[in-house]
Coordinates of C-alpha atoms in Angstrom, one line a residue:
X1 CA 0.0 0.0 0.0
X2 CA 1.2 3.4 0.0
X3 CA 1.1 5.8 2.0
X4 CA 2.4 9.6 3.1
X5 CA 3.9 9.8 6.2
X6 CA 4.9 12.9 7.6
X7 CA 7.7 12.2 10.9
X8 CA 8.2 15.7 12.7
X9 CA 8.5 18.7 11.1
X10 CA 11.3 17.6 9.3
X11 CA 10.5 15.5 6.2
X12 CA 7.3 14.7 3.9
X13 CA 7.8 11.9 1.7
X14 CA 5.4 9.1 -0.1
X15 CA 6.4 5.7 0.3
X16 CA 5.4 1.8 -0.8
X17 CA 5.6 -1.0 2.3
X18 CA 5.6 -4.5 1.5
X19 CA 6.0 -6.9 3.8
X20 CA 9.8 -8.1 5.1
X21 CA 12.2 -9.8 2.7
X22 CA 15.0 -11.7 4.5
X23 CA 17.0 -11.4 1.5
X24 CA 17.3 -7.5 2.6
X25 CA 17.7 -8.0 6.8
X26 CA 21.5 -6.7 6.4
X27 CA 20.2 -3.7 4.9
X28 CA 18.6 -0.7 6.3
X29 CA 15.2 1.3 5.4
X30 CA 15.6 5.0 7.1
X31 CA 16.9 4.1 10.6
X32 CA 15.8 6.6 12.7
X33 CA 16.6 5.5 16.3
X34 CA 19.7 4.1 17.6
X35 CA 21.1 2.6 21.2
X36 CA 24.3 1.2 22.8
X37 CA 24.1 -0.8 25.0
X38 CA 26.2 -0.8 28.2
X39 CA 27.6 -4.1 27.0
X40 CA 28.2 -2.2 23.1
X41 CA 25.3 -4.1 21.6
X42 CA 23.9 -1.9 19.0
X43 CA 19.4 -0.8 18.5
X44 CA 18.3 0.4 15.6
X45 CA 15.3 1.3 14.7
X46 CA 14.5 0.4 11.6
X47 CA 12.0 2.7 10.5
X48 CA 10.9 2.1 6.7
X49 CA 11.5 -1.9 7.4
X50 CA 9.2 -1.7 10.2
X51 CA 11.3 -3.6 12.7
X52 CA 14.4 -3.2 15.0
X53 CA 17.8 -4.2 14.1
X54 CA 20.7 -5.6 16.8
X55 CA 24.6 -5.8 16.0
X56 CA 26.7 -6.7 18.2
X57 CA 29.3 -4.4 16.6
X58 CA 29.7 -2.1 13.1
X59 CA 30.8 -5.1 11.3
X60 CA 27.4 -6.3 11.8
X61 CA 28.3 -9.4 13.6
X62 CA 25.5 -11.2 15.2
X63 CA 23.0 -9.7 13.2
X64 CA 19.5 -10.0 14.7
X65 CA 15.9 -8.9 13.2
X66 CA 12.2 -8.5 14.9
X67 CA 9.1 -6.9 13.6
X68 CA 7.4 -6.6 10.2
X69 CA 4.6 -3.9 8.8
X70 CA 1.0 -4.3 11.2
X71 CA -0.4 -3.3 14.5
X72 CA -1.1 -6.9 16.1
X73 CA 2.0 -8.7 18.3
X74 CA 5.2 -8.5 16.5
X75 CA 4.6 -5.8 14.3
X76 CA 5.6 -2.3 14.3
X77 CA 4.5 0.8 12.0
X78 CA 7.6 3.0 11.7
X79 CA 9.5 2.5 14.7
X80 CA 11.3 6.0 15.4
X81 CA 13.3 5.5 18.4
X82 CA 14.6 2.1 21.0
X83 CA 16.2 1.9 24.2
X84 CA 16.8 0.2 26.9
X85 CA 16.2 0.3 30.8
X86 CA 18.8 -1.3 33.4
X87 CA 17.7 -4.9 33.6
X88 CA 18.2 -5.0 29.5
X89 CA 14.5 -4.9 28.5
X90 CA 14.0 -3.1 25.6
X91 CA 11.8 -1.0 24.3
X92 CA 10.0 0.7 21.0
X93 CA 8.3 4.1 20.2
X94 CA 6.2 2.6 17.7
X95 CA 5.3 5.7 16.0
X96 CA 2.4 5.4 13.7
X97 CA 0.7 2.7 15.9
X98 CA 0.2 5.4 18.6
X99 CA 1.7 3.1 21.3
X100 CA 5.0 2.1 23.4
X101 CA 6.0 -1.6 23.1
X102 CA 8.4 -3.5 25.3
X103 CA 10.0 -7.0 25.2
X104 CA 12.5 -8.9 26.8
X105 CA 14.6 -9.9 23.8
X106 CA 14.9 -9.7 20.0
X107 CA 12.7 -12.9 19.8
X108 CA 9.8 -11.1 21.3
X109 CA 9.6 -12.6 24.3
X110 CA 7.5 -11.2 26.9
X111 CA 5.9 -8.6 24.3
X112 CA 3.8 -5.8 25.9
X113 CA 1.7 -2.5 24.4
X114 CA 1.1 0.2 26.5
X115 CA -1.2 3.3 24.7
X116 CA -4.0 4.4 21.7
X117 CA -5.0 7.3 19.6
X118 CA -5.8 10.1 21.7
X119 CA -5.4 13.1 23.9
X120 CA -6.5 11.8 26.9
X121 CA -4.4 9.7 30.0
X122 CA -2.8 6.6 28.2
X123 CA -3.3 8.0 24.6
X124 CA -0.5 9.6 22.1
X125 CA -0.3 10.8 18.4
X126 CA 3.3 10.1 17.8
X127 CA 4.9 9.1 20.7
X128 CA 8.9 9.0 21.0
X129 CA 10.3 7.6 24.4
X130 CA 13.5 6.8 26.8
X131 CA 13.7 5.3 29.7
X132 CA 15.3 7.5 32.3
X133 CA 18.5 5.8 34.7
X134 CA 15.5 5.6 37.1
X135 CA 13.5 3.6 35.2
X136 CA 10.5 6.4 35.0
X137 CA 9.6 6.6 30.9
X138 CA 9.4 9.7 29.4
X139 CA 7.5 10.4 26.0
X140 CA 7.5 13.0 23.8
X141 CA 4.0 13.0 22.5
X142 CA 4.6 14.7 19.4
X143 CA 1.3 16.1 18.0
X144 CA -0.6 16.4 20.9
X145 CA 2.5 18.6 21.4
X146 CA 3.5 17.9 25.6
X147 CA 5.6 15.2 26.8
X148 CA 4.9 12.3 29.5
X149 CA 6.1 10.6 32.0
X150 CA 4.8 7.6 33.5
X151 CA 6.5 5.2 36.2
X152 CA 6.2 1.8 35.1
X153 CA 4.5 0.1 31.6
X154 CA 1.4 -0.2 33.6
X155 CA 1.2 3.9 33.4
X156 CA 1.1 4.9 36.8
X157 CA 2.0 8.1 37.8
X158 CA 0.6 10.0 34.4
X159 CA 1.8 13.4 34.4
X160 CA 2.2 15.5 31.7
X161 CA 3.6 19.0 30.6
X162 CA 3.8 21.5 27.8
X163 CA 1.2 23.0 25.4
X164 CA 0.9 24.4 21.4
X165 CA 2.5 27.4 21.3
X166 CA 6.9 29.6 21.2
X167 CA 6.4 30.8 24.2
X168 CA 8.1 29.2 28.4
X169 CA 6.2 25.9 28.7
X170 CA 5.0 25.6 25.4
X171 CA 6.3 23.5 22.1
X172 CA 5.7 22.3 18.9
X173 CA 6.1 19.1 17.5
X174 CA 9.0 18.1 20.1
X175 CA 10.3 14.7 18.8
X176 CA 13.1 13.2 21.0
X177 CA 13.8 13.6 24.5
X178 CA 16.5 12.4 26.6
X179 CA 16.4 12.7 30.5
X180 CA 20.1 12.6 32.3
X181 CA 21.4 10.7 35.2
X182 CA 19.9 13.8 37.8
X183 CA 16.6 13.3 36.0
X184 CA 16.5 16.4 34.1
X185 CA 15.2 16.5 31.1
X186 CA 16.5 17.8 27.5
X187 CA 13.7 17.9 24.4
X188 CA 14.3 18.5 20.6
X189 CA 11.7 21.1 20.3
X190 CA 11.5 20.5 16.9
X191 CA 8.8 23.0 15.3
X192 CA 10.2 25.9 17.5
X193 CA 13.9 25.4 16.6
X194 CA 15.3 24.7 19.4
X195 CA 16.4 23.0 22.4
X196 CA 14.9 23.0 25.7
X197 CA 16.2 22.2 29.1
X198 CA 13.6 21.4 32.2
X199 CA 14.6 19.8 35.8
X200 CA 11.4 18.5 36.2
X201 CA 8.0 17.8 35.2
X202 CA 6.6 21.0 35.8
X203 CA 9.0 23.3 33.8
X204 CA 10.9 24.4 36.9
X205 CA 14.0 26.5 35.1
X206 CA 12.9 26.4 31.5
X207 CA 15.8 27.0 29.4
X208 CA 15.8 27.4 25.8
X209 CA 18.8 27.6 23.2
X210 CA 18.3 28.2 19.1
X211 CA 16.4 30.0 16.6
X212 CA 16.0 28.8 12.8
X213 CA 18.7 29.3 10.8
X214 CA 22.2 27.2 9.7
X215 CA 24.7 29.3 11.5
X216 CA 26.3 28.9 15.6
X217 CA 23.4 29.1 17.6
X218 CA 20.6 28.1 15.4
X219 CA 19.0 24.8 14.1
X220 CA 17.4 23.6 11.2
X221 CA 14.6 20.7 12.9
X222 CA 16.9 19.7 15.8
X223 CA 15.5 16.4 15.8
X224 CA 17.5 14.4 18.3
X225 CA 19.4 15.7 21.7
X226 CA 21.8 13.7 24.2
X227 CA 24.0 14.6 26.8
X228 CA 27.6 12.6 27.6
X229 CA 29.1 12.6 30.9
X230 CA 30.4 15.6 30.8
X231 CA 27.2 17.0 30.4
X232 CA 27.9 18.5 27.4
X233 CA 24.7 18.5 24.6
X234 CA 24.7 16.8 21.7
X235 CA 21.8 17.3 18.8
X236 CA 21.1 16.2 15.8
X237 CA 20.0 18.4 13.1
X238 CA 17.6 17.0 10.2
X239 CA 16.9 20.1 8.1
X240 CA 21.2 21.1 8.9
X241 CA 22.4 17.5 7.9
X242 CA 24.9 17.9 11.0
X243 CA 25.4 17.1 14.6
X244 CA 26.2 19.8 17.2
X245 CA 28.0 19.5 20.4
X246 CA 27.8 22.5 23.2
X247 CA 28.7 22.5 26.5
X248 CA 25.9 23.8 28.1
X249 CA 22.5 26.0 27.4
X250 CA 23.9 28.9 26.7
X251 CA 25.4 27.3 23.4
X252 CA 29.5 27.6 24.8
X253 CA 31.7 25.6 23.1
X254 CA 30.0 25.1 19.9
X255 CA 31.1 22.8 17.7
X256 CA 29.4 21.5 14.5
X257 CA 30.6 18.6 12.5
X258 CA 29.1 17.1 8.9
X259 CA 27.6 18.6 5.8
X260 CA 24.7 17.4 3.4
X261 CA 25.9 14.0 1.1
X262 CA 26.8 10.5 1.0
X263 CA 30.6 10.4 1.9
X264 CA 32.9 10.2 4.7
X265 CA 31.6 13.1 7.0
X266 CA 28.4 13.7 5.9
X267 CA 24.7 13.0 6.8
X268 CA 21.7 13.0 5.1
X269 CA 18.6 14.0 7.2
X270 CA 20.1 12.3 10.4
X271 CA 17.4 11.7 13.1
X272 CA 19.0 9.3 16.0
X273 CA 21.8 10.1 18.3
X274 CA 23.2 8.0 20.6
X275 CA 26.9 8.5 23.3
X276 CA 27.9 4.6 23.8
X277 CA 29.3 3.3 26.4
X278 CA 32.7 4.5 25.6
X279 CA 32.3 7.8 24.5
X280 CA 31.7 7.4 20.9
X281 CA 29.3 8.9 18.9
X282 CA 26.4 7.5 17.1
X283 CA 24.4 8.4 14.3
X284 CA 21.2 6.9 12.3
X285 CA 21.7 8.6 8.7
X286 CA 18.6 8.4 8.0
X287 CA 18.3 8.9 3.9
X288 CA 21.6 7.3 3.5
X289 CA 20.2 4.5 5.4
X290 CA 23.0 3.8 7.2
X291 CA 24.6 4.1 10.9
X292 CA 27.3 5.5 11.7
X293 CA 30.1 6.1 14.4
X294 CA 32.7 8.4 15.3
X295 CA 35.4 8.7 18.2
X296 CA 34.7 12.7 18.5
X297 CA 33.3 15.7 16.7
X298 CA 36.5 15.9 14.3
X299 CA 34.8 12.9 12.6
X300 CA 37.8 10.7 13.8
X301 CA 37.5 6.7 12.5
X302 CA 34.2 7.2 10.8
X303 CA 32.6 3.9 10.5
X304 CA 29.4 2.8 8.7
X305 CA 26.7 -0.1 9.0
X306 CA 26.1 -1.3 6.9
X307 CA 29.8 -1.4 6.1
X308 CA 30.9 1.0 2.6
X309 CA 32.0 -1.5 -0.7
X310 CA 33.5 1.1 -2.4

């Protein structure tokens, strides 16, 4: 079938799903979500190939598969981000199903859906999630434009925060969202153009960085946004075809890195972000439908999955 899927502010394309060819599993359909492991296992989200992808490294040893297109058990419609909590469950935004999905391995096992179409208390309309170091979810709940957090899959503890609008509290389209090890909470604001900084979940110190543009201090549909240990920020820019690195909100130290194409430093709409285990950086390149890793922002031993021929 085909159909027009429109992910964020940041893309509008027309597509044709069929269901999964094996012949393809080494390949990759606009990956859009990524995660390392603390063990350097590598999620992706496969988003085009409806399913999730596991590597154990960027040679694509230990290549594992799970999903195809549908909304009953098993099936996924354009999986935009994965992650993991601290016991190694894992677990889905699956985006155009409206709902969250855990499981305990990449066989299925133990396979649970939290969420519907809505507005209301346990409903979404595009939900993006992480799984914060205390084990609390948070959810960007893109078109009902807020974010969530809930306390365990069986959503207690609701609570949610933001509205439509530019102004302190407010945001548009926010897509990812990534909550650090003192539980505060970072979100790719994505229709506003900028990143946006909260220690809890009711705004408490709001901070805001970026405007529209492609020069230092503006963004182009920040899509993704991570922090190291450092605490320095790390976003991914879809409309910018880069990744940016500051050291805090106020946007010192910036420092961009990649350019639009298909070579050796640059990106192509890039929506997933991830800072493994051991410092590296990883990207989903989304159009070139590839990931890929880098020791730093100088772009030092870029490496690709799938791996380049030429």
């Amino acid at each position: 079938m085909k159909k027009v899927l429109f992910l964020s502010a940041l893309f509008l394309v027309s597509i044709h799903l069929s269901a999964d060819d094996e012949s393809s599993s080494i390949t990759l359909n606009h990956p859009m979500g990524i995660w390392v492991s603390a063990g350097g296992t590598i999620y992706v989200a496969d988003c085009f190939n409806n399913r999730i992808v596991q590597v154990n490294d960027m040679q694509g040893n230990g290549l594992k598969t799970y999903g195809s297109s549908g909304k009953t058990q098993g099936k996924f419609i354009h999986p935009t981000m994965i992650s993991q909590d601290a016991s190694g469950l894992i677990y889905v935004s699956d985006y155009d199903n409206d709902r969250l999905v855990r499981i305990e391995n990449m066989e299925g096992g133990g396979w649970a859906t939290y969420g519907s179409r809505g507005n209301g208390a346990g409903q979404f309309k595009g939900p993006v999630m992480i799984v914060a170091p205390s084990g609390r979810m948070y959810i960007t709940d893109e078109y009902n434009n807020r974010i969530v957090r809930i306390d365990d899959f069986e959503c207690s503890g609701w609570v949610t925060y933001g509205s439509r609008g530019t102004e302190i509290g407010e945001l548009q389209k926010p897509f990812s969202i990534f909550v650090d090890s003192g539980e505060r909470i970072f979100l790719a604001d994505v229709g506003n153009h900028r990143i946006v900084k909260i220690d809890n979940m009711q705004g408490l110190n709001w901070t805001s960085y970026g405007s529209y543009g492609d020069s230092t201090g503006q963004f182009h549909s920040p899509i993704g946004v991570r922090t190291d240990r450092e605490g320095r920020i790390y976003i991914v820019e879809n409309g910018n075809h880069r990744i940016v690195r500051i050291d805090d909100m106020s946007g010192r130290g910036w420092t961009a890195f990649g350019e639009k194409g298909s070579g050796v430093g640059c990106f192509n709409y890039p929506s997933g972000l991830c800072i493994s285990p051991d410092h590296r950086i990883y990207v989903a390149d989304t159009f070139n439908n590839r990931i890929v890793r880098i020791d730093d922002m100088t772009g030092l031993n870029w490496t690709e999955f799938p791996p380049r021929t030429d």
